[in-house]
Short mmCIF file of C-alpha atoms in Angstrom, two decimals:
data_model
loop_
_atom_site.label_atom_id
_atom_site.label_comp_id
_atom_site.label_asym_id
_atom_site.label_seq_id
_atom_site.Cartn_x
_atom_site.Cartn_y
_atom_site.Cartn_z
CA MET X 22 90.47 153.30 95.82
CA SER X 23 92.23 153.05 99.30
CA ASN X 24 93.10 156.15 101.29
CA ASN X 25 96.87 155.31 101.36
CA LEU X 26 98.00 158.18 99.27
CA GLU X 27 100.19 160.97 100.57
CA ASN X 28 99.46 164.58 100.46
CA ILE X 29 100.77 166.92 97.68
CA SER X 30 103.41 169.39 98.56
CA LEU X 31 104.67 172.43 96.75
CA HIS X 32 108.08 171.63 95.36
CA LYS X 33 107.76 169.86 91.93
CA THR X 34 105.14 170.49 89.28
CA ILE X 35 101.71 169.15 90.29
CA VAL X 36 101.80 166.56 87.47
CA GLU X 37 105.36 165.35 88.76
CA GLN X 38 103.86 165.23 92.40
CA VAL X 39 100.75 163.32 91.48
CA HIS X 40 102.78 160.88 89.32
CA LYS X 41 105.20 160.19 92.29
CA VAL X 42 102.43 159.79 94.77
CA ILE X 43 100.51 157.18 92.71
CA LEU X 44 103.77 155.47 91.58
CA ASP X 45 105.01 155.05 95.14
CA ALA X 46 101.61 153.73 96.33
CA ILE X 47 101.76 151.29 93.48
CA CYS X 48 105.34 150.12 94.18
CA ASP X 49 104.81 150.06 97.92
CA GLY X 50 101.66 147.93 97.51
CA ARG X 51 99.30 150.40 99.02
CA LEU X 52 97.46 150.32 95.69
CA GLU X 53 97.01 146.73 94.71
CA PRO X 54 97.01 145.14 91.30
CA GLY X 55 93.58 145.47 89.87
CA GLU X 56 92.55 148.36 91.95
CA ARG X 57 90.60 150.91 89.88
CA LEU X 58 92.02 154.42 89.39
CA THR X 59 89.82 157.29 88.11
CA GLN X 60 90.63 160.87 87.73
CA ASP X 61 87.93 162.06 89.95
CA SER X 62 88.80 159.72 92.87
CA VAL X 63 92.55 160.56 92.75
CA ALA X 64 91.89 164.21 92.34
CA LYS X 65 89.56 164.39 95.32
CA LYS X 66 91.94 162.28 97.51
CA LEU X 67 94.93 164.49 96.59
CA ASN X 68 92.93 167.84 96.67
CA VAL X 69 94.02 168.78 93.00
CA SER X 70 92.26 169.33 89.80
CA ARG X 71 91.49 166.46 87.36
CA GLN X 72 93.87 167.73 84.55
CA PRO X 73 97.14 166.89 86.33
CA VAL X 74 95.76 163.67 87.59
CA GLY X 75 94.85 162.81 83.99
CA GLN X 76 98.32 163.62 82.69
CA ALA X 77 99.95 161.55 85.47
CA LEU X 78 97.85 158.56 84.86
CA LEU X 79 98.54 158.69 81.00
CA LEU X 80 102.36 158.71 81.95
CA LEU X 81 101.88 155.83 84.31
CA LYS X 82 100.06 154.01 81.60
CA GLN X 83 102.84 154.59 79.13
CA GLN X 84 105.29 153.33 81.76
CA ARG X 85 103.06 150.10 82.26
CA PHE X 86 102.26 150.73 85.93
CA VAL X 87 98.48 151.12 85.13
CA CYS X 88 96.47 149.64 82.33
CA GLU X 89 93.02 149.61 80.72
CA SER X 90 90.20 148.11 82.72
CA GLY X 91 87.49 147.86 80.00
CA ARG X 92 84.81 150.39 80.37
CA ARG X 93 85.81 151.08 84.03
CA GLY X 94 88.81 153.20 82.97
CA LEU X 95 92.30 152.43 84.33
CA MET X 96 93.46 150.02 86.99
CA VAL X 97 96.80 149.18 88.71
CA ALA X 98 98.53 146.86 86.23
CA PRO X 99 99.18 143.33 87.54
CA LEU X 100 102.69 142.03 87.84
CA ASP X 101 103.70 140.91 84.47
CA ARG X 102 106.22 138.09 84.78
CA GLU X 103 107.35 138.18 81.13
CA PHE X 104 107.92 141.98 81.31
CA LEU X 105 109.84 141.65 84.55
CA LYS X 106 111.87 138.80 83.01
CA SER X 107 112.79 141.17 80.24
CA VAL X 108 113.90 143.86 82.80
CA TYR X 109 116.12 141.25 84.56
CA GLU X 110 117.56 140.24 81.16
CA PHE X 111 118.24 143.98 80.36
CA ARG X 112 119.96 144.33 83.78
CA MET X 113 122.19 141.37 83.04
CA GLY X 114 123.97 143.56 80.60
CA ILE X 115 123.61 146.86 82.37
CA ASP X 116 124.62 145.95 85.99
CA PRO X 117 127.80 144.28 85.16
CA LEU X 118 128.72 147.17 82.88
CA ALA X 119 127.91 149.65 85.66
CA ALA X 120 129.87 147.70 88.28
CA GLY X 121 132.97 147.58 85.97
CA LEU X 122 132.86 151.37 85.31
CA ALA X 123 132.29 151.90 89.12
CA ALA X 124 135.33 149.87 89.77
CA ALA X 125 137.41 151.88 87.36
CA ARG X 126 136.17 155.17 88.96
CA ALA X 127 135.79 154.53 92.60
CA THR X 128 137.10 156.89 95.18
CA PRO X 129 137.50 156.32 98.94
CA GLU X 130 134.48 158.77 99.46
CA THR X 131 132.17 156.84 96.96
CA VAL X 132 133.28 153.57 98.67
CA ARG X 133 132.39 155.01 102.10
CA GLN X 134 128.99 156.05 100.77
CA GLY X 135 128.39 152.57 99.36
CA MET X 136 129.35 150.99 102.63
CA GLU X 137 126.93 153.35 104.50
CA LEU X 138 124.13 152.07 102.18
CA ILE X 139 125.06 148.40 103.00
CA GLU X 140 124.95 149.16 106.69
CA ILE X 141 121.49 150.67 106.14
CA GLY X 142 120.33 147.50 104.30
CA GLU X 143 121.80 145.21 106.89
CA ALA X 144 119.92 147.05 109.68
CA ALA X 145 116.82 146.63 107.52
CA VAL X 146 117.34 142.88 107.53
CA ARG X 147 117.70 142.87 111.25
CA LYS X 148 114.43 144.87 111.65
CA GLY X 149 112.71 142.70 109.12
CA SER X 150 111.20 145.63 107.34
CA VAL X 151 110.54 144.83 103.73
CA PRO X 152 109.81 148.53 102.69
CA GLU X 153 113.16 149.52 104.10
CA LEU X 154 114.94 146.49 102.53
CA ILE X 155 113.54 147.59 99.21
CA ALA X 156 114.50 151.10 99.63
CA ALA X 157 117.99 150.02 100.67
CA ASP X 158 118.34 147.70 97.84
CA MET X 159 117.31 150.35 95.28
CA GLY X 160 119.63 152.90 96.94
CA PHE X 161 122.65 150.63 96.78
CA HIS X 162 122.15 149.77 93.03
CA ILE X 163 121.34 153.44 92.15
CA HIS X 164 124.58 154.33 93.84
CA ILE X 165 126.46 151.94 91.64
CA TYR X 166 124.80 153.43 88.60
CA GLN X 167 125.74 156.91 89.67
CA LEU X 168 129.32 155.77 90.34
CA ALA X 169 129.51 154.39 86.84
CA GLY X 170 129.39 158.01 85.49
CA ASN X 171 127.01 157.12 82.55
CA PRO X 172 123.83 159.19 82.63
CA ILE X 173 122.09 156.97 80.28
CA ILE X 174 122.45 154.09 82.62
CA LEU X 175 121.23 156.16 85.43
CA ASP X 176 118.29 157.59 83.69
CA THR X 177 117.19 154.38 82.14
CA MET X 178 117.51 152.18 85.44
CA ASN X 179 115.66 154.94 87.56
CA LEU X 180 112.49 154.12 85.55
CA TYR X 181 112.89 150.31 85.52
CA TRP X 182 113.89 150.08 89.21
CA ASN X 183 110.33 151.26 89.97
CA HIS X 184 109.09 147.97 88.27
CA LEU X 185 111.73 146.17 90.25
CA ARG X 186 110.36 147.64 93.36
CA ARG X 187 107.15 145.80 92.94
CA ALA X 188 108.97 142.47 92.10
CA MET X 189 111.26 142.89 95.13
CA ARG X 190 108.26 143.14 97.49
CA GLU X 191 107.35 139.64 96.54
CA VAL X 192 111.00 138.26 96.48
CA LEU X 193 111.79 139.84 99.81
CA SER X 194 108.81 138.28 101.51
CA GLN X 195 110.95 135.17 101.40
CA THR X 196 113.26 135.69 104.26
CA LYS X 197 115.97 133.43 103.05
CA TYR X 198 117.05 135.93 100.38
CA ARG X 199 117.37 138.89 102.78
CA LYS X 200 120.80 138.34 104.23
CA THR X 201 122.19 136.78 101.00
CA ILE X 202 121.45 139.89 99.00
CA TRP X 203 123.53 142.14 101.41
CA ARG X 204 126.45 139.61 101.49
CA GLU X 205 126.50 139.87 97.77
CA HIS X 206 126.27 143.60 97.80
CA ARG X 207 129.17 143.78 100.20
CA ALA X 208 131.24 141.55 97.96
CA ILE X 209 130.57 143.71 94.93
CA LEU X 210 131.43 146.81 96.78
CA ASP X 211 134.73 145.31 97.91
CA THR X 212 135.78 144.59 94.30
CA ILE X 213 134.88 148.03 93.35
CA ALA X 214 136.99 149.43 96.11
CA ALA X 215 139.89 147.26 94.96
CA HIS X 216 139.32 148.75 91.38
CA ASP X 217 139.08 145.04 90.19
CA VAL X 218 136.95 145.62 87.07
CA SER X 219 136.61 142.04 85.86
CA GLN X 220 135.71 140.66 89.25
CA ALA X 221 133.16 143.40 89.90
CA GLN X 222 131.47 142.52 86.65
CA ALA X 223 131.56 138.87 87.46
CA LEU X 224 129.97 139.35 90.91
CA ALA X 225 127.26 141.70 89.60
CA ARG X 226 126.41 139.12 86.96
CA ARG X 227 126.29 136.33 89.60
CA HIS X 228 124.03 138.60 91.80
CA LEU X 229 121.62 139.02 88.88
CA HIS X 230 121.43 135.27 88.27
CA ASP X 231 120.47 134.89 91.99
CA ALA X 232 117.88 137.64 91.75
CA THR X 233 116.34 136.12 88.61
CA ALA X 234 116.11 132.83 90.46
CA GLY X 235 114.31 134.39 93.26
CA LEU X 236 111.90 136.12 90.90
CA LYS X 237 111.04 132.67 89.29
CA ILE X 238 110.05 131.33 92.67
CA VAL X 239 107.61 134.03 93.49
CA LEU X 240 106.41 134.58 89.93
CA PRO X 241 106.39 131.01 88.47
CA ASP X 242 105.42 130.18 84.88
#
């Protein structure tokens, strides 16, 4: 296993911290698909006991970020195109709903916060930093989910966006999508600011269609 794991700090429970460290390394590509993960190697790297590592790996397996590797234990799960397709289909219902709710509930302050996130994303485009682009993209959509005011949407999408982080790393390696994504985000935010529920839903749906098309290019059948 690579050495690209962060150190543990003393804020959340040890299991939560170990889970987050491994998850971030998988989503960022520091742990590659197929890379073997064992309780001993992770525990040694993070300087923790095997028990919280085992619990974190079990949770990651349930969440489909790691999978069985025969007698070798667990490994980082490969990108599953069919699973990601299902996630995007799910988003096709959730994101327009969230955008419509956000348009109904937007305030000048939440719109300003959204604009700041767009500016961060546009700066990442200029820098050409894929990790920063992914973080900004995720931040913008999570902001819309928060603005929607429905905790079920937020809790559900917080999990699935970690799978999307892995897919976005492949999509955003194609430079032609980088500026387009943020133009679309700006248009969505403008309709939210105008409290135009139907148009916010329509633009969110169109944005998902474009994102799905990008996924098909980098993860073909």
